[in-house]
Coordinates of C-alpha atoms and ligand atoms in Angstrom, one line a residue:
X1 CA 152.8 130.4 36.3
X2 CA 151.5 133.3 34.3
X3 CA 153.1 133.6 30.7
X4 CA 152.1 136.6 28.4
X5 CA 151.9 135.7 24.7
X6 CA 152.4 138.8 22.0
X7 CA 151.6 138.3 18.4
X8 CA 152.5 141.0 16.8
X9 CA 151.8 141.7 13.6
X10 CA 149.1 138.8 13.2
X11 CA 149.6 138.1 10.3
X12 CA 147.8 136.8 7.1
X13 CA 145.1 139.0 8.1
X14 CA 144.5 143.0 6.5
X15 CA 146.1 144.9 8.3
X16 CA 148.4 145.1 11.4
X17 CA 147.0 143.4 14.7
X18 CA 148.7 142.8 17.9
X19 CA 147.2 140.5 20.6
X20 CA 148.6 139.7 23.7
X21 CA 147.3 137.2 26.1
X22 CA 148.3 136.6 29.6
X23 CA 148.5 132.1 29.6
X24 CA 148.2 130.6 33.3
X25 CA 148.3 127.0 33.9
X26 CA 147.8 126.3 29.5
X27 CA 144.8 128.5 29.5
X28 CA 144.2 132.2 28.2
X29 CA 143.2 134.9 31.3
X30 CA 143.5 137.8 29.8
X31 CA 143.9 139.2 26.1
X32 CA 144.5 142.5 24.5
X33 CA 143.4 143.3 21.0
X34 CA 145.1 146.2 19.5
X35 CA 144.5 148.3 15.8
X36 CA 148.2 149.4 15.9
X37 CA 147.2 151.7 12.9
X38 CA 146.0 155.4 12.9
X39 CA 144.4 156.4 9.5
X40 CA 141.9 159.8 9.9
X41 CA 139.9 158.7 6.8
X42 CA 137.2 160.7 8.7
X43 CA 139.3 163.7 9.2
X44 CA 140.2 163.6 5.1
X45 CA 136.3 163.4 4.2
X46 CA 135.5 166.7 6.7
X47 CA 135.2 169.9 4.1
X48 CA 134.5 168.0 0.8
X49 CA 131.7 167.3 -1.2
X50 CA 129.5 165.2 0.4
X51 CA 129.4 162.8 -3.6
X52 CA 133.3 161.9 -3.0
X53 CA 131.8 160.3 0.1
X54 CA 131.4 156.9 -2.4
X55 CA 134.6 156.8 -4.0
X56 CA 137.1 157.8 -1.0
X57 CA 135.5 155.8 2.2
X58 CA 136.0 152.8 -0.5
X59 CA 139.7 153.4 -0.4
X60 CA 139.4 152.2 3.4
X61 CA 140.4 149.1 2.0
X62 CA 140.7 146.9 -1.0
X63 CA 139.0 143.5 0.6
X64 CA 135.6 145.6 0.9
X65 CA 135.1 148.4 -0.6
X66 CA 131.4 147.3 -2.2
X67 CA 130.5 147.6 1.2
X68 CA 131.7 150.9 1.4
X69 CA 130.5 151.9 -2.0
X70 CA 126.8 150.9 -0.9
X71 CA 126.7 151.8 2.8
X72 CA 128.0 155.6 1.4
X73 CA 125.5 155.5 -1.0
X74 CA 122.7 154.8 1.3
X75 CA 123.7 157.3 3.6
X76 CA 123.6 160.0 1.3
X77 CA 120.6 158.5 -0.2
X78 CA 118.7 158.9 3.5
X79 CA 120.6 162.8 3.4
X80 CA 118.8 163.2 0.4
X81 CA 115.6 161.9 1.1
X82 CA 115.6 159.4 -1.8
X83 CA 115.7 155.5 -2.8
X84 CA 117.0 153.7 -5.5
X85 CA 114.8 152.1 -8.3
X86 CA 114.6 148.4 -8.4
X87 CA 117.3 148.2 -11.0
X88 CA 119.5 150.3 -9.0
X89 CA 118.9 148.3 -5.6
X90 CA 118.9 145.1 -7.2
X91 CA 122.5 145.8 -8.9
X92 CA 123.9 147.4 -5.4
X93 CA 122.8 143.6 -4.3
X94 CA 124.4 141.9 -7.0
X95 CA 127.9 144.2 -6.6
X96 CA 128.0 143.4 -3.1
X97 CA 127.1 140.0 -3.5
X98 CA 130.2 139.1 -5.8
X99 CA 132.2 141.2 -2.9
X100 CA 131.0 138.9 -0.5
X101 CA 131.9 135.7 -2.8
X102 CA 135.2 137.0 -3.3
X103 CA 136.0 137.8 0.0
X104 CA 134.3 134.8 2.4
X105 CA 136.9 132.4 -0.7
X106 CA 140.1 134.6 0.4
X107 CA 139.4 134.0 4.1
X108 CA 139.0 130.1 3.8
X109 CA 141.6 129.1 1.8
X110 CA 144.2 132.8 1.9
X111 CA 143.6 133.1 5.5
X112 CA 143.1 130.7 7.1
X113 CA 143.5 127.3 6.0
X114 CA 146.8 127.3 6.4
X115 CA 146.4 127.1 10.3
X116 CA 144.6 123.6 9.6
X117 CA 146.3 122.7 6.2
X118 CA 150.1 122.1 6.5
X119 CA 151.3 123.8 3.0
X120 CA 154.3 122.9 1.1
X121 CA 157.8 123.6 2.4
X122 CA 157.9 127.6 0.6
X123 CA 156.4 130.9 1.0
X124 CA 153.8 131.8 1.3
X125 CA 152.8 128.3 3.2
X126 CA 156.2 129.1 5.3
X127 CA 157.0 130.0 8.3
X128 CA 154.1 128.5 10.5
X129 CA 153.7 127.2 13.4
X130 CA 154.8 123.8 13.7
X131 CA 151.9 122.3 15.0
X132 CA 148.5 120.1 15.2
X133 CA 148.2 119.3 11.6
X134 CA 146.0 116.7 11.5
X135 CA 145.3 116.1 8.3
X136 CA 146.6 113.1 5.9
X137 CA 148.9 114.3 3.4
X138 CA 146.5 113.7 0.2
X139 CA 143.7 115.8 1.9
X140 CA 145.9 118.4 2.4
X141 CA 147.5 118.6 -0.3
X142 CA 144.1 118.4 -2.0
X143 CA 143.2 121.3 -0.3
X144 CA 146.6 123.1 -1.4
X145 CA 145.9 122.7 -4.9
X146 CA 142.0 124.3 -3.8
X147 CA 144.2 127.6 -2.4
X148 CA 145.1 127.9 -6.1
X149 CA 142.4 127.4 -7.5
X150 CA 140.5 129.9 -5.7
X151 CA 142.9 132.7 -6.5
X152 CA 141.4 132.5 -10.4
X153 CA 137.8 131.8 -8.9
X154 CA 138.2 134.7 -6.8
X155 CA 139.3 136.6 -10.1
X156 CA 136.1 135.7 -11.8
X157 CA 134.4 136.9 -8.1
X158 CA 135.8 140.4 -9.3
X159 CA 135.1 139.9 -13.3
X160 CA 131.4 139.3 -12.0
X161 CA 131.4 142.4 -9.9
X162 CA 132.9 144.6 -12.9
X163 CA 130.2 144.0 -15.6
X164 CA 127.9 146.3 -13.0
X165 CA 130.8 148.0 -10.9
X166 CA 132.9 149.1 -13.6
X167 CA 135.6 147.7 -12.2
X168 CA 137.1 146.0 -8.8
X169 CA 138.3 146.6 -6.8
X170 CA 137.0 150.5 -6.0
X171 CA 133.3 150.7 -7.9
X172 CA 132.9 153.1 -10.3
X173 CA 128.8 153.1 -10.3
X174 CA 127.6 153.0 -7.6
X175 CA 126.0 156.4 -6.7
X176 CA 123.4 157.9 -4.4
X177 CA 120.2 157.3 -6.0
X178 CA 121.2 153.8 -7.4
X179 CA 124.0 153.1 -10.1
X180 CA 125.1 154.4 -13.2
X181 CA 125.7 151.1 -15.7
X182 CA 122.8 150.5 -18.0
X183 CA 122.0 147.0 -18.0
X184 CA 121.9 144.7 -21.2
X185 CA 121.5 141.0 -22.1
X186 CA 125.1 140.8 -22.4
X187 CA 125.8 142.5 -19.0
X188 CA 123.2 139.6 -17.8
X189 CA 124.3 136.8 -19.3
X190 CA 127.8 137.3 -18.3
X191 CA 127.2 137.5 -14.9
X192 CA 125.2 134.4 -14.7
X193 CA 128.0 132.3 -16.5
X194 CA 130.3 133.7 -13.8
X195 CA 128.1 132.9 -11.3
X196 CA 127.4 129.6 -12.4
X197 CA 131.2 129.0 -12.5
X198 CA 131.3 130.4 -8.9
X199 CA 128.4 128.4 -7.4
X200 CA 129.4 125.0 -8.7
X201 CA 132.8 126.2 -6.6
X202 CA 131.0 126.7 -3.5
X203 CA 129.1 123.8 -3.4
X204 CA 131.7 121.5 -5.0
X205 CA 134.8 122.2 -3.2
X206 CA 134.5 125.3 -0.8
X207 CA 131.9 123.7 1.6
X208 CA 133.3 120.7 1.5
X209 CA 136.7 121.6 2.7
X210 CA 135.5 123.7 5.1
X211 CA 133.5 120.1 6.3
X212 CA 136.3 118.0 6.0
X213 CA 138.7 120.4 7.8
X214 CA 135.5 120.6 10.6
X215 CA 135.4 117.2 10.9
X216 CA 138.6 116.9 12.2
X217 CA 139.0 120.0 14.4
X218 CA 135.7 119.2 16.3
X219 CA 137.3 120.5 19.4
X220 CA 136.9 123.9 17.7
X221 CA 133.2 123.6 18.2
X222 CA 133.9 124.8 21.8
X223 CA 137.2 127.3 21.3
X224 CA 136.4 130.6 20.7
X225 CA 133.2 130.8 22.0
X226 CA 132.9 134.8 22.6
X227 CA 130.7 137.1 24.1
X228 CA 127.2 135.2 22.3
X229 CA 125.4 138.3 21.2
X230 CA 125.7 139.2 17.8
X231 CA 124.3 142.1 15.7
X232 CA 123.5 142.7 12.3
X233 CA 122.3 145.2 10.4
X234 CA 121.3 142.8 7.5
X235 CA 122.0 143.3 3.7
X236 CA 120.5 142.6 0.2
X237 CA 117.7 144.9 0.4
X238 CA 114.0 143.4 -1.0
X239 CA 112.1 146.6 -1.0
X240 CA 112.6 150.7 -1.3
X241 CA 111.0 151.2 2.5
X242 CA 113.0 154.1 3.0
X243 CA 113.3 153.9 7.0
X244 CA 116.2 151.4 7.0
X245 CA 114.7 149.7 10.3
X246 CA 111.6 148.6 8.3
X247 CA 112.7 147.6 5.2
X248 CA 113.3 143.9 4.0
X249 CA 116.1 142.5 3.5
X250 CA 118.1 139.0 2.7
X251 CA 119.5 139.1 5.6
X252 CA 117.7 139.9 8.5
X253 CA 118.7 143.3 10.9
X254 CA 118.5 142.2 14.3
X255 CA 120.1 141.2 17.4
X256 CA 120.6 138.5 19.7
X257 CA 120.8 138.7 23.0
X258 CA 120.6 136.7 26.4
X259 CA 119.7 133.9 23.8
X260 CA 116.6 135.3 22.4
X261 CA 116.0 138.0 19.1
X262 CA 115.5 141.5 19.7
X263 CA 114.9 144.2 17.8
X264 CA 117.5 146.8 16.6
X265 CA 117.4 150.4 17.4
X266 CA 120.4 152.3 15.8
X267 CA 120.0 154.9 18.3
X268 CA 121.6 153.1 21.1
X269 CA 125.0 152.1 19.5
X270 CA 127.5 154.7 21.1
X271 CA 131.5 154.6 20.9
X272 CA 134.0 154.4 24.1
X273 CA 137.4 155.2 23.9
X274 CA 139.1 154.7 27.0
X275 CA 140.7 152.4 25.8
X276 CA 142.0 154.0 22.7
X277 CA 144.2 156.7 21.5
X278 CA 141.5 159.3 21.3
X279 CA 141.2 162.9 23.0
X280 CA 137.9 162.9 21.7
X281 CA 134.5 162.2 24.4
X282 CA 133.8 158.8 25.4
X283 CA 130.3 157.4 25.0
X284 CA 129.4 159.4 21.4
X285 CA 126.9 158.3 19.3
X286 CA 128.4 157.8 15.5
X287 CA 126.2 160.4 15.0
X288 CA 127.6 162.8 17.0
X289 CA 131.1 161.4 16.3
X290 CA 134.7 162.9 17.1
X291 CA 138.1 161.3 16.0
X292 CA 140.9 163.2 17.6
X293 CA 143.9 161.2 17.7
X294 CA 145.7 161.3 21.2
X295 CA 149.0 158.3 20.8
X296 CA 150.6 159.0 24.4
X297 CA 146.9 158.3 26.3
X298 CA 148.1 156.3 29.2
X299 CA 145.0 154.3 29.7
X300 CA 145.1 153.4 25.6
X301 CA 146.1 150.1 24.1
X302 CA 144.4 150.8 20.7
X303 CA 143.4 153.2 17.5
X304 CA 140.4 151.4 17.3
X305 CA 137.3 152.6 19.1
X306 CA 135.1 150.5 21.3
X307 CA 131.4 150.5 19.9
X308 CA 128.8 149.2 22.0
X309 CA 124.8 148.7 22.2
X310 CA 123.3 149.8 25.1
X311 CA 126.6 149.4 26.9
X312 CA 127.1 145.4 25.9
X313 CA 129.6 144.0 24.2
X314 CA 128.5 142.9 20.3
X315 CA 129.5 140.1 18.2
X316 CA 129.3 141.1 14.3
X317 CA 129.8 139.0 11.0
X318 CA 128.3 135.6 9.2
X319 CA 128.1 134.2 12.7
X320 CA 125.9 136.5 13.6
X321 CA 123.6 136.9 10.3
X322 CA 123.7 132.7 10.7
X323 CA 122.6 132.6 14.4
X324 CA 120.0 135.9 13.4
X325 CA 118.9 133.4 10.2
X326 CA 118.5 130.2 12.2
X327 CA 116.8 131.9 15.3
X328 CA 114.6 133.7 13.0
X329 CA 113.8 130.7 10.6
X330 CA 112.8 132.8 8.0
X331 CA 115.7 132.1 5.3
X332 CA 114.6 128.7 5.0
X333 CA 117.7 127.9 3.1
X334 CA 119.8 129.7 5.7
X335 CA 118.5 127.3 8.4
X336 CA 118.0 123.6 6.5
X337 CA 121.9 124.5 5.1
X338 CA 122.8 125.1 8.9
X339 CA 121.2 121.9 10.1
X340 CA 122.8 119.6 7.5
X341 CA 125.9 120.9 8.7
X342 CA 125.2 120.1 12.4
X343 CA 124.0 116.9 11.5
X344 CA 127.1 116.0 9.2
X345 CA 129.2 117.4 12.1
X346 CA 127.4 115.2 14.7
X347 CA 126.9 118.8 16.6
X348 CA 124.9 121.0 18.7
X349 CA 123.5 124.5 17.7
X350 CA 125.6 125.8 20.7
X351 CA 128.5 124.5 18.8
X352 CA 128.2 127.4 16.5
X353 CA 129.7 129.9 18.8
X354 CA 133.0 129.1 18.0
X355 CA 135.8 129.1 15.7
X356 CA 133.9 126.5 13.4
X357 CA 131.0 128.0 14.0
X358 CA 132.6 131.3 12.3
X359 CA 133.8 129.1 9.3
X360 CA 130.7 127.2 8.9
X361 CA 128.3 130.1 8.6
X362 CA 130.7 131.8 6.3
X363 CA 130.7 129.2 3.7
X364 CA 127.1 128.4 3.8
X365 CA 125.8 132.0 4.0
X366 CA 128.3 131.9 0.3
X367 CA 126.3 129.1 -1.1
X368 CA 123.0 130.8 -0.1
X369 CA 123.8 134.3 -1.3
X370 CA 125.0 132.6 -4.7
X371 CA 122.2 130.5 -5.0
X372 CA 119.8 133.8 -4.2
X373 CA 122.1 135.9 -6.7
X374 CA 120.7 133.5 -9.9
X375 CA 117.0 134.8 -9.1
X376 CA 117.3 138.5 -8.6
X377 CA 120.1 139.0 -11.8
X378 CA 117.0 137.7 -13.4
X379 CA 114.9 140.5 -11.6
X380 CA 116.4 143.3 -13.7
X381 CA 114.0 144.8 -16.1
X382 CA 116.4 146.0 -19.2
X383 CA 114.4 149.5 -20.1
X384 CA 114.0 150.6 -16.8
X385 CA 116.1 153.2 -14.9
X386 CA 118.7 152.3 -12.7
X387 CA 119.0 155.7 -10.2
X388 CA 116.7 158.3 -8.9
X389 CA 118.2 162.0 -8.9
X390 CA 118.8 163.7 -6.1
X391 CA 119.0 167.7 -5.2
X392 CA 121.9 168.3 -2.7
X393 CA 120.8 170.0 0.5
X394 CA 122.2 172.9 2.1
X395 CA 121.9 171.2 5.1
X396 CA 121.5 167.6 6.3
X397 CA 122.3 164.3 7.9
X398 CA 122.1 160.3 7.0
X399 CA 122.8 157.1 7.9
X400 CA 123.6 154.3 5.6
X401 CA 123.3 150.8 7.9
X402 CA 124.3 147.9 6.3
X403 CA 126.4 144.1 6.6
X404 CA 129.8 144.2 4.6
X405 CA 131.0 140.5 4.5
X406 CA 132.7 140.8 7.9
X407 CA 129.9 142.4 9.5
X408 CA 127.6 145.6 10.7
X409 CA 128.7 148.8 8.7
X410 CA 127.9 152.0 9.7
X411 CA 128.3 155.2 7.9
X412 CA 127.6 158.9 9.4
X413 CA 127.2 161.9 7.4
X414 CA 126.5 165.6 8.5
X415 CA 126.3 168.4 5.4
X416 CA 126.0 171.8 6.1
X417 CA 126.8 174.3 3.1
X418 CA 126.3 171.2 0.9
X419 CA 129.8 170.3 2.2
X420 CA 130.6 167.2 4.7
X421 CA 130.6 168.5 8.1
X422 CA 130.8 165.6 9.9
X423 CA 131.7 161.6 8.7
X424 CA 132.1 158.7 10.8
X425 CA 132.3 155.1 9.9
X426 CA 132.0 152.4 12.7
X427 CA 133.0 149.1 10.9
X428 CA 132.8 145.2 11.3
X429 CA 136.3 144.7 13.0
X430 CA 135.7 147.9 15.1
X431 CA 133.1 145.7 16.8
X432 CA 135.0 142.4 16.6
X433 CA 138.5 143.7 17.8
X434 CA 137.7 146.7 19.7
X435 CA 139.6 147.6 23.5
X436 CA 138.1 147.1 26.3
X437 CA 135.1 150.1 27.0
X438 CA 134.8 152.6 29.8
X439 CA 132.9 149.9 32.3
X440 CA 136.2 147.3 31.4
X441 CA 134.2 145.3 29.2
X442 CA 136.9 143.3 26.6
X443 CA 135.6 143.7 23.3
X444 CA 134.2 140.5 21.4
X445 CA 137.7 139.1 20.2
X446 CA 139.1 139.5 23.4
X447 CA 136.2 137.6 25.2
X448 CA 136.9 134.9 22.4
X449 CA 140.4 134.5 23.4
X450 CA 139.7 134.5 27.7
X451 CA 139.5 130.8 28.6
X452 CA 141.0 129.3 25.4
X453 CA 143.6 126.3 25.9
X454 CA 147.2 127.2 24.7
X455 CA 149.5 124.1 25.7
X456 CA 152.5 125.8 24.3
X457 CA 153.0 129.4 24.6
X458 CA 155.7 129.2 22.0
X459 CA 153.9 128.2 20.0
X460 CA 150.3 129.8 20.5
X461 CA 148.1 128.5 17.1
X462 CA 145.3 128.5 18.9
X463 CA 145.3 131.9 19.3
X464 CA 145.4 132.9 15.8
X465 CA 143.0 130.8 15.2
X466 CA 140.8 132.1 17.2
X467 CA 141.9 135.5 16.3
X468 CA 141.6 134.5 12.3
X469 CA 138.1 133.1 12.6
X470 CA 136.4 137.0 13.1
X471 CA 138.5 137.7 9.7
X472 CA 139.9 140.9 11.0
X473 CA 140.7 143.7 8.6
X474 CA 142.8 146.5 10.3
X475 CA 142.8 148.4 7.5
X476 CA 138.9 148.9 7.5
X477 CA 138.8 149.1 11.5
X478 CA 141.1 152.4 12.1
X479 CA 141.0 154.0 8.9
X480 CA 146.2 155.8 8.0
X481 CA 149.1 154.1 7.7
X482 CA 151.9 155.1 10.1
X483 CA 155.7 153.1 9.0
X484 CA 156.1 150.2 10.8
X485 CA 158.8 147.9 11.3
X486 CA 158.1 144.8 8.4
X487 CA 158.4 142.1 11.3
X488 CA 157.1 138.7 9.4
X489 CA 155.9 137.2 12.9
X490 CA 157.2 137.8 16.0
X491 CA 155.6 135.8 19.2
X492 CA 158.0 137.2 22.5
X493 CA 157.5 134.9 25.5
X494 CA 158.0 136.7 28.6
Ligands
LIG1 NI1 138.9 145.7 5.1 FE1 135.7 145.6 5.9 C1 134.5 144.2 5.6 C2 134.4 146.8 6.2 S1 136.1 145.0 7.9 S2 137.3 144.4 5.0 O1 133.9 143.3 5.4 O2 133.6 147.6 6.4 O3 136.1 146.0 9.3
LIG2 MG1 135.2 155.2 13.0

């Protein structure tokens, strides 16, 4: 008997999120991700000056917007045909960094570990669904007290961010060319005693939940498995090579595909809309971009667009920078954190594509980023500039490429008459959640959710865990916020 299964809104995520899943015989054969959002951030950026770029694609969203902050900035800095100084790319690194902190913390224990954790008997740890808890009592409610906790550790996250950013969420400095903040000892040494306090929380009692909740959700090493390539475009840049494709950075750009590392050429990554409420051409490059908005499309189930490289379907996000690192084996800490895991977990690499695959690279890429974060503070030289000044062009176009915390972030900009022309942004859930594409390809949340066991489809947890483990944000994926109604949760069995 076939059952379908709505969810809709998902909740606990950013964002509204509806899937729906056809169940047959307990299992999942079909699944529908849809943005049920329409922004037209990219129509509000066409006309201005191409500078607001940085501060108004960072009101995308409030979970991210370093990301934003830095992968505008690049772009304008490839319009303008300059790079940062050291001190400006090594503070970009340290702003995003805390935004990564902050935001891989919320997931875990905001999120998500709720759907392992059962929570006391109020909101917001009620209404659930009332299954598969399988942890004692004193564990969880060890883990409760660790969702508290990280609410003022993800406060000092922010406090970190702000002695460079200016403030969080939004950034204030962060410009094309590098940032504005002059750097002092006291700037320094208050980032470092946050950091220190946000270190000994990762590897203290951040990893360690997310191994104790592993240990006894093993079965999650095989649900969720996806479409197994993933793409990054790396972050933390390491030198000023100005062609984004060559320069170093923390984490690797690069894909994998068909099991095996390949190189990443921007040029191929294209947008279909078929399957979403578009009038605009299928098949653009960002590039080349076009958001019209079309809501009575018959073949649409979604505002958000379906990129694709070279036609195939992409996995983005710390499981793909952690299968990128470990194939790669050139983050040595990456990859010996990544084994210890396996080992403690008595698993196989293949056991990272999954849900606890997802949740186990996104804590340890945390500890390593943090631990990496001590050195290159450290790296700042106190009398030496922090941005490079640029001349805007009459004319011109850029690309800024580059991983926000859930994954590959593009930005687009055209200027002509040193005014925006054209601005597209293709973002980490775009990837993750998109709508099928014009050859019928489901996108890489939907491939996660085909073949997953749901015994009960009243009760379909895991679904949204499956769902939660990409760490969708709808907010960032379709850019306007149309009035809903404020349903809580609503699953309709039909
Ligand atoms: Ni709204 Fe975002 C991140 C970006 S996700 S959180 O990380 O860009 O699509
Ligand atoms: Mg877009």
């Amino acid at each position: 008997m076939k059952t379908r299964v709505v969810i809709d809104p998902l909740t606990r995520i950013e964002g509204h999120l509806r899937v729906e899943t056809v169940v047959e015989d307990g299992v999942v054969v079909e699944a529908r991700s849809s943005g049920t959002l329409y922004r037209g951030f990219e129509q509000i950026l066409a006309g201005r000056d191409p500078l607001d770029a940085v501060q108004l694609t960072q009101r995308f969203c409030g979970v991210c917007p370093s990301a934003h902050a830095v992968a505008s900035s690049q772009c304008l800095d490839n319009a303008f045909g300059i790079m940062p100084p050291d001190n400006g790319r090594i503070i970009r690194n340290l702003i995003q960094g805390a935004n990564y902190i902050q935001s891989h913390i919320l997931h875990f224990y905001h999120l998500v570990a709720l759907d392992f954790v059962r929570g006391p008997e109020f909101p917001p740890f009620i209404p659930r669904f009332e299954a598969d808890y399988r942890l004692p009592k004193s564990t969880s409610d060890e883990i409760v007290s660790h969702y508290v906790q990280a609410l003022h550790i993800r406060l000092k996250a922010h406090e970190m961010s702000a002695v460079f950013s200016g403030k969080m969420p939004h950034c204030a400095s962060v410009v094309p060319g590098g940032v504005t903040v002059t750097p002092g000892v006291d700037k320094v040494t208050t980032f470092l005693w946050r950091l220190k306090e946000l270190r000994d929380f990762i590897s203290d009692v951040y990893l360690p939940d997310v191994l104790t909740v592993a240990e006894v959700y093993r079965d999650y090493a095989e649900i969720g498995v996806g479409c197994k390539n993933f793409l990054s475009y790396g972050a933390f840049d390491l030198d000023n090579e100005p062609v984004v494709t060559n320069r170093r950075r923390f984490f690797a750009m690069a894909r994998y595909h068909s099991g095996a590392l390949e190189p990443l050429d921007p040029a191929k990554i294209t947008e279909d809309v078929t399957s979403s409420w578009y009038r605009s051409a299928s098949h653009l490059p960002p590039a080349a971009g076009e958001t019209l908005p079309d809501p009575n499309k018959p073949s649409a189930y979604s505002w958000l667009k379906a990129p694709r490289y070279d036609n195939s379907v992409y996995e983005v996000g710390p499981l793909a920078r952690g299968v990128i690192a470990y194939t790669k084996g050139s983050n040595s800490a990456y990859v010996k954190s990544i084994d210890n895991a396996l080992a403690q977990l008595r698993l196989k690499k293949e056991s990272l594509f999954s849900v606890l695959g997802r949740h186990l690279c996104r804590a340890i890429e945390t500890k390593v980023l943090a631990d990496a974060m001590a050195d290159w503070v450290l790296e700042i030289k106190l009398d030496q500039p922090t941005a490079t000044r640029h001349a805007m062009p009459d004319s011109a176009q850029g690309r800024g490429l580059w991983d926000a915390s859930r994954g590959a972030l593009g930005h687009w900009i055209s200027i002509r008459n040193k005014l925006i022309e054209r601005y597209q942004a293709v973002v980490p859930t775009t990837w993750n959640a998109s709508p099928q594409d014009d050859r019928g390809q489901p996108g890489a949340l939907e491939q996660a959710l085909i073949g997953a066991p749901v015994k009960d489809p009243n009760n379909p947890f895991s679904v949204a865990r499956i769902v939660r483990s990409f760490d969708p944000c709808v907010a960032c994926a379709v850019h306007l916020v149309t009035p809903r109604g404020r349903l809580l949760q609503k699953v309709r069995v039909i």
